[in-house]
Amino acid sequence: AIGDGAYDVVFAVDSFPYIVNAGPVTVASTFAEMHRVLRPTGNAFIFNYSYQGDEKGDVADVARYARAVGLELVSSTPHAFRHWDGHVFRLRSAKPS
């Protein structure tokens, strides 16, 4: 098992669209797990949250799920890379240090 606060960074690359398809309980538990394994002020990056084509809705969802577990949405950047059309979300743990 991975201990609490074991990582400085968590990457979720093209996995969240499938997590989102699994339903809100799975999304919420995944956000909670990301927060659990991050050290205080650690960062999580989500590369593509969903394939629903609703950027504003995705930003709102990510912010809501993040807040619920103690993560802060630091940035939301559509088309962050030249040769990739994905949306990148950067979250930071708001745990006390």
CSV table of N, CA and C in Angstrom, one decimal:
chain,number,residue,atom,x,y,z
A,1,ALA,N,0.8,-1.2,0.0
A,1,ALA,CA,0.0,0.0,0.0
A,1,ALA,C,0.9,1.2,0.0
A,2,ILE,N,0.4,2.3,-0.6
A,2,ILE,CA,1.1,3.5,-0.7
A,2,ILE,C,0.7,4.3,0.6
A,3,GLY,N,1.7,4.9,1.3
A,3,GLY,CA,1.5,5.6,2.5
A,3,GLY,C,1.0,7.0,2.2
A,4,ASP,N,0.4,7.6,3.2
A,4,ASP,CA,-0.1,8.9,3.2
A,4,ASP,C,1.1,9.9,2.9
A,5,GLY,N,0.9,10.9,2.1
A,5,GLY,CA,1.9,11.9,1.8
A,5,GLY,C,3.2,11.3,1.2
A,6,ALA,N,3.1,10.3,0.4
A,6,ALA,CA,4.3,9.6,-0.1
A,6,ALA,C,4.9,10.3,-1.3
A,7,TYR,N,4.1,11.1,-2.0
A,7,TYR,CA,4.6,11.6,-3.3
A,7,TYR,C,4.5,13.2,-3.4
A,8,ASP,N,5.4,13.7,-4.1
A,8,ASP,CA,5.4,15.2,-4.4
A,8,ASP,C,4.6,15.5,-5.6
A,9,VAL,N,4.4,14.5,-6.5
A,9,VAL,CA,3.7,14.8,-7.8
A,9,VAL,C,2.9,13.5,-8.1
A,10,VAL,N,1.7,13.7,-8.6
A,10,VAL,CA,0.9,12.7,-9.2
A,10,VAL,C,0.5,13.1,-10.6
A,11,PHE,N,0.7,12.2,-11.5
A,11,PHE,CA,0.3,12.4,-12.9
A,11,PHE,C,-0.9,11.5,-13.3
A,12,ALA,N,-1.9,12.0,-13.9
A,12,ALA,CA,-3.0,11.2,-14.5
A,12,ALA,C,-3.1,11.6,-15.9
A,13,VAL,N,-2.5,10.7,-16.8
A,13,VAL,CA,-2.4,11.0,-18.2
A,13,VAL,C,-3.4,10.2,-19.0
A,14,ASP,N,-4.4,10.8,-19.5
A,14,ASP,CA,-5.5,10.2,-20.3
A,14,ASP,C,-6.2,9.1,-19.6
A,15,SER,N,-6.2,9.1,-18.2
A,15,SER,CA,-6.9,8.1,-17.5
A,15,SER,C,-8.3,8.6,-17.0
A,16,PHE,N,-8.4,9.9,-16.7
A,16,PHE,CA,-9.6,10.4,-16.2
A,16,PHE,C,-10.8,10.3,-17.1
A,17,PRO,N,-10.7,10.3,-18.4
A,17,PRO,CA,-11.9,10.1,-19.2
A,17,PRO,C,-12.6,8.8,-18.9
A,18,TYR,N,-11.8,7.8,-18.6
A,18,TYR,CA,-12.4,6.5,-18.2
A,18,TYR,C,-12.9,6.5,-16.8
A,19,ILE,N,-12.2,7.2,-15.9
A,19,ILE,CA,-12.7,7.3,-14.5
A,19,ILE,C,-14.0,8.1,-14.5
A,20,VAL,N,-14.1,9.1,-15.3
A,20,VAL,CA,-15.4,9.9,-15.4
A,20,VAL,C,-16.5,9.0,-15.9
A,21,ASN,N,-16.2,8.2,-16.9
A,21,ASN,CA,-17.2,7.3,-17.5
A,21,ASN,C,-17.7,6.3,-16.4
A,22,ALA,N,-16.8,6.0,-15.4
A,22,ALA,CA,-17.2,5.0,-14.4
A,22,ALA,C,-18.2,5.6,-13.4
A,23,GLY,N,-18.3,7.0,-13.4
A,23,GLY,CA,-19.3,7.6,-12.5
A,23,GLY,C,-18.7,8.5,-11.4
A,24,PRO,N,-19.6,9.3,-10.8
A,24,PRO,CA,-19.1,10.3,-9.8
A,24,PRO,C,-18.5,9.7,-8.6
A,25,VAL,N,-18.9,8.5,-8.1
A,25,VAL,CA,-18.3,7.9,-7.0
A,25,VAL,C,-16.8,7.6,-7.2
A,26,THR,N,-16.6,7.0,-8.4
A,26,THR,CA,-15.2,6.7,-8.8
A,26,THR,C,-14.3,8.0,-9.0
A,27,VAL,N,-14.9,9.0,-9.5
A,27,VAL,CA,-14.2,10.3,-9.7
A,27,VAL,C,-13.8,10.8,-8.3
A,28,ALA,N,-14.8,10.9,-7.4
A,28,ALA,CA,-14.6,11.4,-6.1
A,28,ALA,C,-13.5,10.6,-5.3
A,29,SER,N,-13.6,9.3,-5.4
A,29,SER,CA,-12.6,8.5,-4.7
A,29,SER,C,-11.2,8.6,-5.3
A,30,THR,N,-11.1,8.9,-6.6
A,30,THR,CA,-9.8,9.1,-7.2
A,30,THR,C,-9.2,10.4,-6.8
A,31,PHE,N,-10.0,11.5,-6.7
A,31,PHE,CA,-9.5,12.7,-6.2
A,31,PHE,C,-9.1,12.6,-4.7
A,32,ALA,N,-9.8,11.9,-3.9
A,32,ALA,CA,-9.5,11.7,-2.5
A,32,ALA,C,-8.2,10.9,-2.4
A,33,GLU,N,-8.0,9.9,-3.2
A,33,GLU,CA,-6.7,9.2,-3.2
A,33,GLU,C,-5.5,10.0,-3.7
A,34,MET,N,-5.7,10.8,-4.7
A,34,MET,CA,-4.6,11.7,-5.1
A,34,MET,C,-4.2,12.6,-3.9
A,35,HIS,N,-5.2,13.2,-3.3
A,35,HIS,CA,-4.9,14.1,-2.1
A,35,HIS,C,-4.2,13.3,-1.0
A,36,ARG,N,-4.7,12.1,-0.7
A,36,ARG,CA,-4.1,11.3,0.4
A,36,ARG,C,-2.6,11.0,0.1
A,37,VAL,N,-2.2,10.7,-1.1
A,37,VAL,CA,-0.8,10.3,-1.3
A,37,VAL,C,0.1,11.5,-1.5
A,38,LEU,N,-0.5,12.7,-1.7
A,38,LEU,CA,0.4,13.9,-1.9
A,38,LEU,C,0.9,14.4,-0.6
A,39,ARG,N,2.2,14.8,-0.7
A,39,ARG,CA,2.8,15.6,0.5
A,39,ARG,C,2.1,17.0,0.5
A,40,PRO,N,2.2,17.6,1.7
A,40,PRO,CA,1.7,19.0,1.8
A,40,PRO,C,2.4,19.9,0.6
A,41,THR,N,1.5,20.6,0.0
A,41,THR,CA,1.9,21.4,-1.2
A,41,THR,C,2.3,20.6,-2.4
A,42,GLY,N,2.1,19.3,-2.4
A,42,GLY,CA,2.4,18.5,-3.6
A,42,GLY,C,1.4,18.9,-4.7
A,43,ASN,N,1.8,18.5,-5.9
A,43,ASN,CA,1.0,18.8,-7.1
A,43,ASN,C,0.5,17.5,-7.8
A,44,ALA,N,-0.7,17.7,-8.4
A,44,ALA,CA,-1.3,16.6,-9.2
A,44,ALA,C,-1.6,17.3,-10.5
A,45,PHE,N,-1.3,16.5,-11.6
A,45,PHE,CA,-1.6,17.0,-12.9
A,45,PHE,C,-2.6,16.0,-13.6
A,46,ILE,N,-3.7,16.5,-14.1
A,46,ILE,CA,-4.6,15.7,-14.9
A,46,ILE,C,-4.5,16.1,-16.4
A,47,PHE,N,-4.1,15.2,-17.2
A,47,PHE,CA,-4.0,15.5,-18.6
A,47,PHE,C,-5.3,14.8,-19.3
A,48,ASN,N,-6.2,15.7,-19.6
A,48,ASN,CA,-7.5,15.3,-20.1
A,48,ASN,C,-8.4,14.8,-19.0
A,49,TYR,N,-9.4,15.5,-18.7
A,49,TYR,CA,-10.4,15.1,-17.6
A,49,TYR,C,-11.5,14.3,-18.2
A,50,SER,N,-12.0,14.7,-19.4
A,50,SER,CA,-13.1,13.9,-20.0
A,50,SER,C,-13.0,14.1,-21.5
A,51,TYR,N,-13.8,13.3,-22.2
A,51,TYR,CA,-13.9,13.5,-23.6
A,51,TYR,C,-15.3,14.0,-24.0
A,52,GLN,N,-15.9,14.7,-23.0
A,52,GLN,CA,-17.3,15.2,-23.2
A,52,GLN,C,-17.4,16.5,-24.1
A,53,GLY,N,-16.2,17.1,-24.4
A,53,GLY,CA,-16.3,18.3,-25.2
A,53,GLY,C,-16.8,19.6,-24.5
A,54,ASP,N,-16.8,19.6,-23.2
A,54,ASP,CA,-17.4,20.7,-22.5
A,54,ASP,C,-16.3,21.3,-21.6
A,55,GLU,N,-15.4,22.1,-22.1
A,55,GLU,CA,-14.3,22.6,-21.3
A,55,GLU,C,-14.7,23.3,-20.0
A,56,LYS,N,-15.7,24.2,-20.1
A,56,LYS,CA,-16.2,24.9,-18.9
A,56,LYS,C,-16.7,23.9,-17.9
A,57,GLY,N,-17.5,22.9,-18.4
A,57,GLY,CA,-18.0,21.9,-17.5
A,57,GLY,C,-16.9,21.1,-16.8
A,58,ASP,N,-15.9,20.8,-17.6
A,58,ASP,CA,-14.8,20.0,-17.0
A,58,ASP,C,-14.0,20.8,-15.9
A,59,VAL,N,-13.8,22.1,-16.2
A,59,VAL,CA,-13.1,23.0,-15.2
A,59,VAL,C,-13.9,23.1,-14.0
A,60,ALA,N,-15.2,23.2,-14.1
A,60,ALA,CA,-16.1,23.3,-12.9
A,60,ALA,C,-16.1,22.0,-12.2
A,61,ASP,N,-16.2,20.9,-12.9
A,61,ASP,CA,-16.1,19.6,-12.2
A,61,ASP,C,-14.8,19.4,-11.4
A,62,VAL,N,-13.7,19.6,-12.1
A,62,VAL,CA,-12.4,19.4,-11.5
A,62,VAL,C,-12.3,20.3,-10.2
A,63,ALA,N,-12.7,21.6,-10.4
A,63,ALA,CA,-12.6,22.5,-9.2
A,63,ALA,C,-13.5,22.0,-8.0
A,64,ARG,N,-14.6,21.5,-8.4
A,64,ARG,CA,-15.6,21.0,-7.3
A,64,ARG,C,-15.0,19.8,-6.6
A,65,TYR,N,-14.6,18.8,-7.4
A,65,TYR,CA,-14.1,17.6,-6.8
A,65,TYR,C,-12.8,17.9,-6.0
A,66,ALA,N,-12.0,18.8,-6.5
A,66,ALA,CA,-10.7,19.1,-5.9
A,66,ALA,C,-11.0,19.7,-4.5
A,67,ARG,N,-11.9,20.8,-4.5
A,67,ARG,CA,-12.2,21.4,-3.3
A,67,ARG,C,-12.8,20.5,-2.2
A,68,ALA,N,-13.5,19.5,-2.6
A,68,ALA,CA,-14.2,18.6,-1.7
A,68,ALA,C,-13.2,17.8,-0.9
A,69,VAL,N,-12.0,17.6,-1.5
A,69,VAL,CA,-11.0,16.7,-0.8
A,69,VAL,C,-9.8,17.5,-0.3
A,70,GLY,N,-9.8,18.8,-0.5
A,70,GLY,CA,-8.6,19.6,0.0
A,70,GLY,C,-7.6,19.9,-1.0
A,71,LEU,N,-7.9,19.8,-2.3
A,71,LEU,CA,-7.0,20.2,-3.3
A,71,LEU,C,-7.4,21.5,-3.9
A,72,GLU,N,-6.5,22.3,-4.4
A,72,GLU,CA,-6.8,23.6,-5.0
A,72,GLU,C,-6.5,23.5,-6.5
A,73,LEU,N,-7.4,23.9,-7.3
A,73,LEU,CA,-7.2,24.0,-8.8
A,73,LEU,C,-6.3,25.2,-9.0
A,74,VAL,N,-5.0,25.0,-9.4
A,74,VAL,CA,-4.1,26.1,-9.6
A,74,VAL,C,-4.2,26.6,-11.0
A,75,SER,N,-4.3,25.7,-12.0
A,75,SER,CA,-4.4,26.2,-13.3
A,75,SER,C,-5.2,25.2,-14.2
A,76,SER,N,-5.7,25.7,-15.3
A,76,SER,CA,-6.5,24.9,-16.2
A,76,SER,C,-6.1,25.4,-17.6
A,77,THR,N,-5.3,24.6,-18.3
A,77,THR,CA,-4.8,25.1,-19.6
A,77,THR,C,-5.2,24.2,-20.8
A,78,PRO,N,-6.1,24.7,-21.6
A,78,PRO,CA,-6.5,23.9,-22.8
A,78,PRO,C,-5.3,24.0,-23.8
A,79,HIS,N,-5.1,22.9,-24.5
A,79,HIS,CA,-4.1,22.9,-25.6
A,79,HIS,C,-2.7,23.3,-25.1
A,80,ALA,N,-2.3,22.8,-24.0
A,80,ALA,CA,-1.0,23.3,-23.3
A,80,ALA,C,0.2,22.9,-24.1
A,81,PHE,N,0.1,21.9,-25.0
A,81,PHE,CA,1.3,21.5,-25.7
A,81,PHE,C,1.0,21.6,-27.2
A,82,ARG,N,2.0,21.9,-28.0
A,82,ARG,CA,1.9,22.2,-29.4
A,82,ARG,C,1.3,21.0,-30.2
A,83,HIS,N,1.7,19.8,-29.9
A,83,HIS,CA,1.3,18.6,-30.7
A,83,HIS,C,0.4,17.7,-29.9
A,84,TRP,N,-0.4,18.3,-29.0
A,84,TRP,CA,-1.3,17.5,-28.3
A,84,TRP,C,-2.5,18.4,-27.9
A,85,ASP,N,-3.7,17.9,-28.2
A,85,ASP,CA,-4.9,18.8,-28.0
A,85,ASP,C,-5.6,18.7,-26.6
A,86,GLY,N,-4.9,18.1,-25.7
A,86,GLY,CA,-5.5,17.9,-24.4
A,86,GLY,C,-5.5,19.1,-23.5
A,87,HIS,N,-6.3,19.0,-22.4
A,87,HIS,CA,-6.5,20.0,-21.4
A,87,HIS,C,-5.7,19.6,-20.2
A,88,VAL,N,-4.9,20.5,-19.6
A,88,VAL,CA,-4.1,20.1,-18.5
A,88,VAL,C,-4.6,20.9,-17.3
A,89,PHE,N,-4.8,20.2,-16.2
A,89,PHE,CA,-5.2,20.7,-14.9
A,89,PHE,C,-4.1,20.5,-13.9
A,90,ARG,N,-3.7,21.6,-13.2
A,90,ARG,CA,-2.7,21.5,-12.1
A,90,ARG,C,-3.4,21.7,-10.8
A,91,LEU,N,-3.3,20.8,-9.9
A,91,LEU,CA,-3.9,20.8,-8.6
A,91,LEU,C,-2.8,20.8,-7.6
A,92,ARG,N,-3.0,21.5,-6.4
A,92,ARG,CA,-2.0,21.5,-5.4
A,92,ARG,C,-2.7,21.1,-4.1
A,93,SER,N,-2.0,20.3,-3.3
A,93,SER,CA,-2.5,19.8,-2.0
A,93,SER,C,-2.6,21.0,-1.1
A,94,ALA,N,-3.7,21.2,-0.4
A,94,ALA,CA,-3.8,22.2,0.6
A,94,ALA,C,-3.6,21.7,2.0
A,95,LYS,N,-2.9,20.6,2.1
A,95,LYS,CA,-2.7,20.0,3.5
A,95,LYS,C,-1.7,21.0,4.2
A,96,PRO,N,-1.9,21.0,5.5
A,96,PRO,CA,-1.0,21.8,6.3
A,96,PRO,C,0.4,21.2,6.3
A,97,SER,N,1.4,21.9,6.2
A,97,SER,CA,2.8,21.4,6.2
A,97,SER,C,3.3,21.1,7.6
